[in-house]
Amino acid sequence: MSLYVQKYGGTSVATTQHIANVARRIERTRAEGHDVVVVVSAMGKETDRLMGLFGEVNVPTSPDVRREMDVLLSTGEQVTISLLAMTLMKIGIPSQSFLGNQVQILTDDQHTKARIEAIDTSAIQEGLAAGKVVVVAGFQGVTQDGEITTLGRGGSDTTAVALAAVLKADECQIYTDVEGVFTTDPRVVEGARCLKEITFEEMLELASLGSRVLHARAVEFASKYQVPLRVLSSFDESDGTLIAGEDKTSMEQPVISGIAFTRDEAKLTVRGVRDVPGIASTILVPISNASIEVDMIVQNVSADHSTDFTFTVARGDFEEALSILEEVASEIGANEVSGDNKIAKLSIVGVGMRSHAGVASKMFQVLADESINIQMISTSEIKISVVFEEKYLELAARALHAAFELNEAV
Ligand code: ASP
Ligand code: MG
């Protein structure tokens, strides 16, 4: 007998009819002889609706306001847990729902972006021992002082993984509205296919590069506690994608597992900076003081001991970063500041890269063959990222997907 934590996202519980389908799925898992702990999100777009109401109040955020936001946002999941527990009862399955503070899912006090610190499993264990399906509200927790918190948008995934970790579940199954994790975005590349398996490390890269199947925090958690994760659709019967440690996934690693890309970045360059110690921090400290996150950084030195310093930020931060930089540039006597917000970043990801030479040169050759000019490059052990003009994004993604043999076999 195994213990599964099953998480059902908003689209899977959008209506009471959907909830009835979820109950049937849980019933099947039970019939196979397994214990089930269920984590649910708010129904459909409920959390967006609640955010909309908050917007209508139109109050500037402050710590006190964020506390109230959590009281508001956490209501969505409360509706779903009760409806699911009752639906299970109706088909003869004993069930009990729990809010974050009833479990207790203890978090820090960072309202709207709290982190889970500890979970008391006794109430859940008691429920399971009594033969019940335990239904837990995702996305919410409670502080030491009894204040309600939420974990950040998409946080139900993290609730599920954290529960699976402390309960030592055999698998954490994330039910969603897509078949699993794809080699790349199927809306852009026709041949994109659903992966059977992928390692934690690769998934972490894909999640932080903008793949929205899974909350990045959830993958981090799963990797840290080695909880096998499975992403699968609640609308069909396929096996989805298993995300696990390298020892649990098959030995035959493809060189590249996936391609991720984003249009959500912008590039800034300071030209003619003197090449002396402290320049990088002089440029970047004011940027980070404005809470702007820097992604890629490129700097090189020319023969005349001056350098161009280029980095990327989220596109939404572009204007602010540019104006900060203009000030900094005049302070340090740089020649000029320029910016470009029509760029795209594309990354190829795969643990197979470690044992294969020539992956980068192959990538660059493919881009060269398409006459795509690379503006920036960065690499890690299992990832190569490039920045180029946004208009080439589809072309690059398709060409690389084919070149690295990721297309669906025909
Ligand atoms: N309901 C929350 C949200 O929409 C949490 C989640 O769905 O994971 O962000
Ligand atoms: Mg969600």
Coordinates of C-alpha atoms and ligand atoms in Angstrom, one line a residue:
M1 CA 0.0 0.0 0.0
S2 CA 1.3 3.4 -1.0
L3 CA 0.6 6.9 0.1
Y4 CA 0.0 9.5 -2.6
V5 CA -0.4 13.2 -2.3
Q6 CA -2.6 14.4 -5.1
K7 CA -2.9 18.1 -6.0
Y8 CA -5.6 19.4 -8.2
G9 CA -5.2 22.8 -9.7
G10 CA -7.8 25.5 -10.4
T11 CA -8.9 24.2 -13.8
S12 CA -9.3 20.7 -12.4
V13 CA -11.8 21.9 -9.8
A14 CA -13.4 24.7 -11.8
T15 CA -17.0 23.6 -11.2
T16 CA -18.8 21.1 -8.9
Q17 CA -18.9 18.8 -11.9
H18 CA -15.2 19.0 -12.2
I19 CA -15.0 18.3 -8.4
A20 CA -17.2 15.2 -8.9
N21 CA -14.6 14.0 -11.5
V22 CA -11.8 14.6 -9.1
A23 CA -13.7 12.6 -6.5
R24 CA -14.0 9.6 -8.9
R25 CA -10.2 9.8 -9.6
I26 CA -9.5 9.7 -5.9
E27 CA -12.0 6.8 -5.5
R28 CA -10.0 4.8 -8.2
T29 CA -6.7 5.5 -6.4
R30 CA -8.3 4.2 -3.1
A31 CA -9.7 1.2 -4.9
E32 CA -6.1 0.3 -5.9
G33 CA -5.4 0.1 -2.2
H34 CA -3.6 3.4 -1.6
D35 CA -4.0 6.2 0.9
V36 CA -4.6 9.6 -0.5
V37 CA -4.0 13.1 0.9
V38 CA -5.4 15.7 -1.5
V39 CA -4.4 19.3 -1.9
V40 CA -6.6 21.6 -3.9
S41 CA -6.4 25.1 -5.3
A42 CA -9.2 27.6 -5.5
M43 CA -11.9 26.9 -8.1
G44 CA -11.1 28.1 -11.6
K45 CA -10.0 31.8 -11.6
E46 CA -11.2 32.5 -8.1
T47 CA -7.9 33.8 -6.8
D48 CA -7.7 36.2 -9.8
R49 CA -11.3 37.3 -8.9
L50 CA -10.2 38.0 -5.3
M51 CA -7.2 39.9 -6.5
G52 CA -9.6 41.9 -8.6
L53 CA -11.7 42.8 -5.6
F54 CA -8.5 43.8 -3.8
G55 CA -7.7 46.0 -6.7
E56 CA -11.1 47.7 -6.5
V57 CA -10.4 48.7 -2.9
N58 CA -7.4 50.5 -4.3
V59 CA -5.4 50.8 -1.1
P60 CA -1.6 51.1 -1.2
T61 CA 0.1 48.0 0.1
S62 CA 1.7 48.0 3.5
P63 CA 2.4 45.2 5.9
D64 CA -1.0 45.6 7.5
V65 CA -2.7 45.6 4.1
R66 CA -0.8 42.4 3.1
R67 CA -2.1 40.7 6.2
E68 CA -5.6 41.4 5.1
M69 CA -4.8 40.3 1.5
D70 CA -3.9 36.9 3.0
V71 CA -7.2 36.7 4.8
L72 CA -9.0 37.5 1.5
L73 CA -6.9 35.3 -0.8
S74 CA -7.0 32.2 1.4
T75 CA -10.8 32.0 1.1
G76 CA -10.7 30.5 -2.3
E77 CA -9.2 27.2 -1.2
Q78 CA -11.6 26.9 1.8
V79 CA -14.5 26.7 -0.7
T80 CA -12.9 23.9 -2.7
I81 CA -11.8 21.7 0.3
S82 CA -15.3 21.6 1.8
L83 CA -17.0 20.9 -1.6
L84 CA -14.6 18.1 -2.4
A85 CA -14.9 16.5 1.1
M86 CA -18.7 16.5 0.8
T87 CA -18.6 15.1 -2.7
L88 CA -16.3 12.3 -1.5
M89 CA -18.8 11.6 1.3
K90 CA -21.6 11.4 -1.2
I91 CA -20.0 8.6 -3.0
G92 CA -19.3 6.7 0.2
I93 CA -15.7 7.8 0.9
P94 CA -15.1 9.1 4.4
S95 CA -13.3 12.4 4.1
Q96 CA -12.3 15.4 6.1
S97 CA -11.0 18.9 5.1
F98 CA -8.4 20.9 6.7
L99 CA -7.4 24.6 6.5
G100 CA -3.7 25.5 6.8
N101 CA -4.1 26.4 10.4
Q102 CA -6.0 23.3 11.2
V103 CA -3.2 21.0 9.9
Q104 CA -0.9 23.2 11.0
I105 CA 1.2 24.3 8.2
L106 CA 3.5 26.7 9.9
T107 CA 5.1 29.5 7.9
D108 CA 7.1 32.6 8.5
D109 CA 5.3 35.9 8.6
Q110 CA 6.0 37.2 5.1
H111 CA 2.4 37.9 4.1
T112 CA 1.5 37.0 0.5
K113 CA 4.9 35.2 0.0
A114 CA 5.3 33.2 3.1
R115 CA 7.6 30.2 3.3
I116 CA 6.7 26.9 5.0
E117 CA 8.8 26.2 8.1
A118 CA 7.2 23.1 9.6
I119 CA 4.2 20.9 9.2
D120 CA 2.4 19.1 12.0
T121 CA 1.3 15.8 10.5
S122 CA -0.7 14.5 13.5
A123 CA -4.2 15.6 12.3
I124 CA -3.5 14.2 8.9
Q125 CA -2.2 10.9 10.3
E126 CA -5.2 10.6 12.5
G127 CA -7.5 11.1 9.5
L128 CA -5.7 8.5 7.4
A129 CA -5.7 6.1 10.3
A130 CA -9.5 6.5 10.5
G131 CA -9.7 5.5 6.8
K132 CA -10.4 9.0 5.6
V133 CA -9.3 10.9 2.5
V134 CA -7.7 14.0 3.9
V135 CA -8.3 17.1 1.9
V136 CA -5.9 20.1 2.6
A137 CA -6.3 23.7 1.4
G138 CA -3.3 24.6 -0.8
F139 CA -1.5 27.9 -0.9
Q140 CA -2.1 28.8 2.8
G141 CA -0.4 28.5 6.1
V142 CA -0.4 30.0 9.6
T143 CA 2.3 31.8 11.6
Q144 CA 3.3 31.0 15.1
D145 CA 1.0 33.8 16.2
G146 CA -2.0 32.3 14.4
E147 CA -2.0 34.7 11.5
I148 CA -3.2 33.4 8.1
T149 CA -0.5 33.5 5.4
T150 CA -0.3 32.6 1.7
L151 CA 2.6 31.2 -0.2
G152 CA 2.6 33.3 -3.4
R153 CA 0.6 32.7 -6.6
G154 CA 0.7 29.1 -7.7
G155 CA 1.7 28.1 -4.1
S156 CA -0.6 25.0 -3.9
D157 CA 2.1 23.0 -5.7
T158 CA 4.4 23.8 -2.8
T159 CA 1.9 22.8 -0.2
A160 CA 1.5 19.5 -1.9
V161 CA 5.2 18.8 -2.2
A162 CA 5.8 19.9 1.4
L163 CA 3.1 17.5 2.6
A164 CA 4.5 14.7 0.5
A165 CA 7.9 15.3 2.0
V166 CA 6.8 15.3 5.7
L167 CA 4.4 12.4 5.1
K168 CA 7.1 10.5 3.2
A169 CA 4.6 9.9 0.4
D170 CA 5.5 7.5 -2.4
E171 CA 4.7 10.1 -5.0
C172 CA 3.3 13.7 -5.2
Q173 CA 1.0 13.9 -8.2
I174 CA 0.2 17.3 -9.6
Y175 CA -3.0 17.2 -11.6
T176 CA -3.3 20.0 -14.1
D177 CA -4.9 20.8 -17.5
V178 CA -1.8 19.8 -19.6
E179 CA -0.5 16.3 -20.2
G180 CA 2.8 16.9 -18.5
V181 CA 6.1 18.7 -19.0
F182 CA 6.8 19.3 -22.7
T183 CA 10.1 19.5 -24.5
T184 CA 9.2 23.1 -25.3
D185 CA 6.1 25.3 -25.6
P186 CA 3.8 23.4 -28.0
R187 CA 2.1 26.6 -29.0
V188 CA 5.4 27.7 -30.6
V189 CA 6.9 24.4 -31.8
E190 CA 4.5 22.0 -33.4
G191 CA 6.7 18.9 -32.8
A192 CA 6.9 19.5 -29.0
R193 CA 6.1 16.4 -27.1
C194 CA 5.4 15.4 -23.5
L195 CA 8.4 14.1 -21.6
K196 CA 8.1 10.7 -19.9
E197 CA 10.6 11.8 -17.3
I198 CA 13.0 14.6 -16.4
T199 CA 15.4 15.2 -13.5
F200 CA 14.8 17.7 -10.6
E201 CA 17.7 19.8 -11.8
E202 CA 16.4 20.1 -15.3
M203 CA 12.9 20.9 -14.1
L204 CA 14.3 23.5 -11.8
E205 CA 16.0 25.2 -14.7
L206 CA 12.9 25.0 -16.8
A207 CA 10.7 26.4 -14.0
S208 CA 13.0 29.3 -13.3
L209 CA 13.2 30.0 -17.1
G210 CA 9.5 30.5 -17.2
S211 CA 7.9 27.1 -17.8
R212 CA 4.7 27.6 -15.8
V213 CA 3.7 23.9 -15.3
L214 CA 5.1 23.9 -11.8
H215 CA 5.8 26.5 -9.1
A216 CA 9.7 26.8 -8.9
R217 CA 9.6 26.6 -5.1
A218 CA 7.8 23.3 -5.3
V219 CA 10.5 21.8 -7.5
E220 CA 13.1 23.1 -5.2
F221 CA 11.4 21.4 -2.3
A222 CA 10.9 18.2 -4.1
S223 CA 14.5 18.1 -5.1
K224 CA 15.7 18.9 -1.6
Y225 CA 13.6 16.1 0.0
Q226 CA 13.8 13.8 -3.0
V227 CA 10.0 13.5 -3.4
P228 CA 9.2 12.0 -6.7
L229 CA 6.8 14.3 -8.5
R230 CA 4.5 13.5 -11.3
V231 CA 2.7 16.2 -13.5
L232 CA -0.3 14.8 -15.2
S233 CA -3.7 15.9 -16.7
S234 CA -6.9 15.5 -14.7
F235 CA -8.7 15.4 -18.1
D236 CA -7.2 12.2 -19.5
E237 CA -5.6 8.9 -18.5
S238 CA -2.0 9.4 -19.6
D239 CA 0.9 8.9 -17.2
G240 CA 2.2 12.4 -17.5
T241 CA 5.8 13.3 -16.6
L242 CA 7.8 11.9 -13.7
I243 CA 10.2 14.4 -12.1
A244 CA 12.8 12.6 -10.0
G245 CA 16.4 12.3 -9.0
E246 CA 19.0 11.2 -11.6
D247 CA 19.2 7.8 -9.9
K248 CA 15.4 7.3 -10.4
T249 CA 15.2 8.4 -14.0
S250 CA 16.4 6.2 -16.8
M251 CA 20.2 5.8 -17.6
E252 CA 19.8 6.8 -21.2
Q253 CA 19.8 10.6 -20.9
P254 CA 19.1 12.5 -24.0
V255 CA 21.7 15.3 -24.5
I256 CA 19.0 18.0 -24.3
S257 CA 15.7 17.5 -22.5
G258 CA 14.0 20.8 -23.1
I259 CA 14.1 24.2 -24.6
A260 CA 12.8 27.2 -22.6
F261 CA 12.4 30.8 -23.7
T262 CA 11.1 34.1 -22.6
R263 CA 10.3 37.4 -24.2
D264 CA 10.1 38.9 -20.7
E265 CA 13.6 40.4 -20.6
A266 CA 15.4 43.5 -21.6
K267 CA 19.0 44.3 -22.1
L268 CA 21.0 47.3 -20.8
T269 CA 24.5 48.3 -21.7
V270 CA 26.9 50.8 -20.2
R271 CA 29.6 51.6 -22.7
G272 CA 33.2 52.8 -22.1
V273 CA 33.4 52.0 -18.5
R274 CA 36.9 52.2 -16.9
D275 CA 38.3 48.7 -16.2
V276 CA 39.0 49.1 -12.5
P277 CA 38.0 47.2 -9.3
G278 CA 34.5 47.9 -8.1
I279 CA 32.9 48.9 -11.3
A280 CA 30.5 46.0 -11.5
S281 CA 29.2 46.7 -8.0
T282 CA 29.0 50.4 -8.6
I283 CA 26.7 49.7 -11.6
L284 CA 24.7 46.9 -10.0
V285 CA 24.2 47.9 -6.4
P286 CA 21.8 50.8 -7.3
I287 CA 19.9 48.3 -9.5
S288 CA 19.5 45.8 -6.7
N289 CA 18.6 48.5 -4.2
A290 CA 15.6 49.3 -6.4
S291 CA 14.7 45.6 -6.0
I292 CA 15.4 44.9 -9.7
E293 CA 16.7 41.4 -10.4
V294 CA 19.5 41.0 -12.8
D295 CA 19.6 37.9 -14.9
M296 CA 22.5 37.6 -17.4
I297 CA 25.7 39.7 -17.1
V298 CA 28.4 40.1 -19.8
Q299 CA 31.6 42.1 -19.4
N300 CA 34.8 42.0 -21.3
V301 CA 37.9 44.1 -21.5
S302 CA 39.3 45.8 -24.5
A303 CA 42.9 46.7 -25.1
D304 CA 42.4 50.3 -24.0
H305 CA 41.4 49.2 -20.5
S306 CA 37.8 50.2 -20.9
T307 CA 34.9 47.8 -21.0
D308 CA 31.2 47.5 -22.0
F309 CA 29.0 46.2 -19.3
T310 CA 25.8 44.5 -20.4
F311 CA 23.1 42.8 -18.3
T312 CA 19.4 41.8 -18.6
V313 CA 16.4 42.5 -16.3
A314 CA 12.7 41.7 -16.5
R315 CA 11.1 43.7 -19.2
G316 CA 8.8 45.4 -16.7
D317 CA 11.8 46.8 -14.9
F318 CA 13.4 48.2 -18.1
E319 CA 12.5 51.9 -17.9
E320 CA 13.4 52.1 -14.2
A321 CA 16.7 50.3 -14.7
L322 CA 17.5 52.6 -17.6
S323 CA 17.0 55.7 -15.6
I324 CA 19.0 54.4 -12.7
L325 CA 21.8 53.5 -15.1
E326 CA 21.9 56.9 -16.7
E327 CA 22.6 58.4 -13.3
V328 CA 25.3 55.9 -12.5
A329 CA 26.9 56.4 -15.9
S330 CA 27.4 60.1 -15.4
E331 CA 28.9 59.4 -11.9
I332 CA 31.4 57.0 -13.2
G333 CA 32.1 58.8 -16.4
A334 CA 31.0 56.1 -18.8
N335 CA 30.5 57.0 -22.4
E336 CA 26.9 56.1 -22.9
V337 CA 24.0 54.0 -21.8
S338 CA 21.8 52.0 -24.2
G339 CA 18.9 49.7 -23.8
D340 CA 17.0 47.2 -25.9
N341 CA 13.7 45.6 -24.8
K342 CA 13.1 43.7 -28.1
I343 CA 15.2 40.7 -27.1
A344 CA 14.4 37.1 -26.3
K345 CA 16.3 34.6 -24.2
L346 CA 16.4 31.0 -25.1
S347 CA 17.9 28.2 -23.2
I348 CA 18.6 24.6 -23.9
V349 CA 18.6 22.4 -20.8
G350 CA 19.8 18.8 -20.2
V351 CA 21.9 16.8 -17.7
G352 CA 23.2 14.9 -20.7
M353 CA 25.3 18.0 -21.5
R354 CA 27.7 17.0 -18.8
S355 CA 28.9 14.0 -20.7
H356 CA 28.6 15.3 -24.2
A357 CA 31.1 17.7 -25.8
G358 CA 30.2 20.1 -28.5
V359 CA 26.6 20.9 -27.4
A360 CA 27.3 24.7 -27.3
S361 CA 29.0 24.7 -30.7
K362 CA 26.1 22.7 -32.2
M363 CA 23.7 25.2 -30.8
F364 CA 25.6 28.2 -32.2
Q365 CA 26.0 26.5 -35.5
V366 CA 22.2 26.0 -35.8
L367 CA 21.6 29.6 -35.0
A368 CA 24.3 30.7 -37.5
D369 CA 22.6 28.6 -40.2
E370 CA 19.4 30.6 -39.6
S371 CA 21.4 33.9 -39.7
I372 CA 20.5 34.6 -36.1
N373 CA 23.0 36.9 -34.4
I374 CA 23.7 36.0 -30.8
Q375 CA 24.1 39.0 -28.5
M376 CA 24.8 37.3 -25.1
I377 CA 25.7 33.8 -23.9
S378 CA 25.7 32.3 -20.5
T379 CA 26.2 28.7 -19.5
S380 CA 25.9 26.4 -16.5
E381 CA 26.6 22.8 -16.1
I382 CA 23.3 21.7 -17.6
K383 CA 22.1 24.8 -19.5
I384 CA 23.2 27.1 -22.3
S385 CA 21.3 30.4 -22.7
V386 CA 21.5 32.9 -25.5
V387 CA 20.0 36.3 -26.1
F388 CA 19.0 37.5 -29.6
E389 CA 16.5 39.7 -31.4
E390 CA 13.0 38.9 -30.3
K391 CA 11.7 38.5 -33.9
Y392 CA 13.9 35.3 -34.3
L393 CA 12.4 33.5 -31.3
E394 CA 10.1 31.1 -33.1
L395 CA 12.6 30.3 -35.8
A396 CA 15.3 29.6 -33.3
A397 CA 13.1 27.4 -31.1
R398 CA 12.0 25.3 -34.0
A399 CA 15.4 24.9 -35.5
L400 CA 17.0 23.9 -32.2
H401 CA 14.1 21.6 -31.3
A402 CA 14.7 19.7 -34.6
A403 CA 18.5 19.8 -34.4
F404 CA 18.6 18.3 -31.0
E405 CA 16.1 15.6 -32.0
L406 CA 13.4 16.6 -29.7
N407 CA 10.6 16.4 -32.3
E408 CA 7.9 13.8 -31.9
A409 CA 9.0 10.6 -33.7
V410 CA 6.9 10.0 -36.8
Ligands
ASP1 N1 -5.1 29.6 -5.9 C1 -3.7 30.1 -5.8 C2 -3.4 30.8 -7.1 O1 -4.2 30.9 -8.0 C3 -2.8 29.0 -5.5 C4 -2.7 27.9 -6.6 O2 -3.5 27.8 -7.5 O3 -1.7 27.2 -6.6 O4 -2.3 31.3 -7.2
MG2 MG -2.3 26.9 -9.9

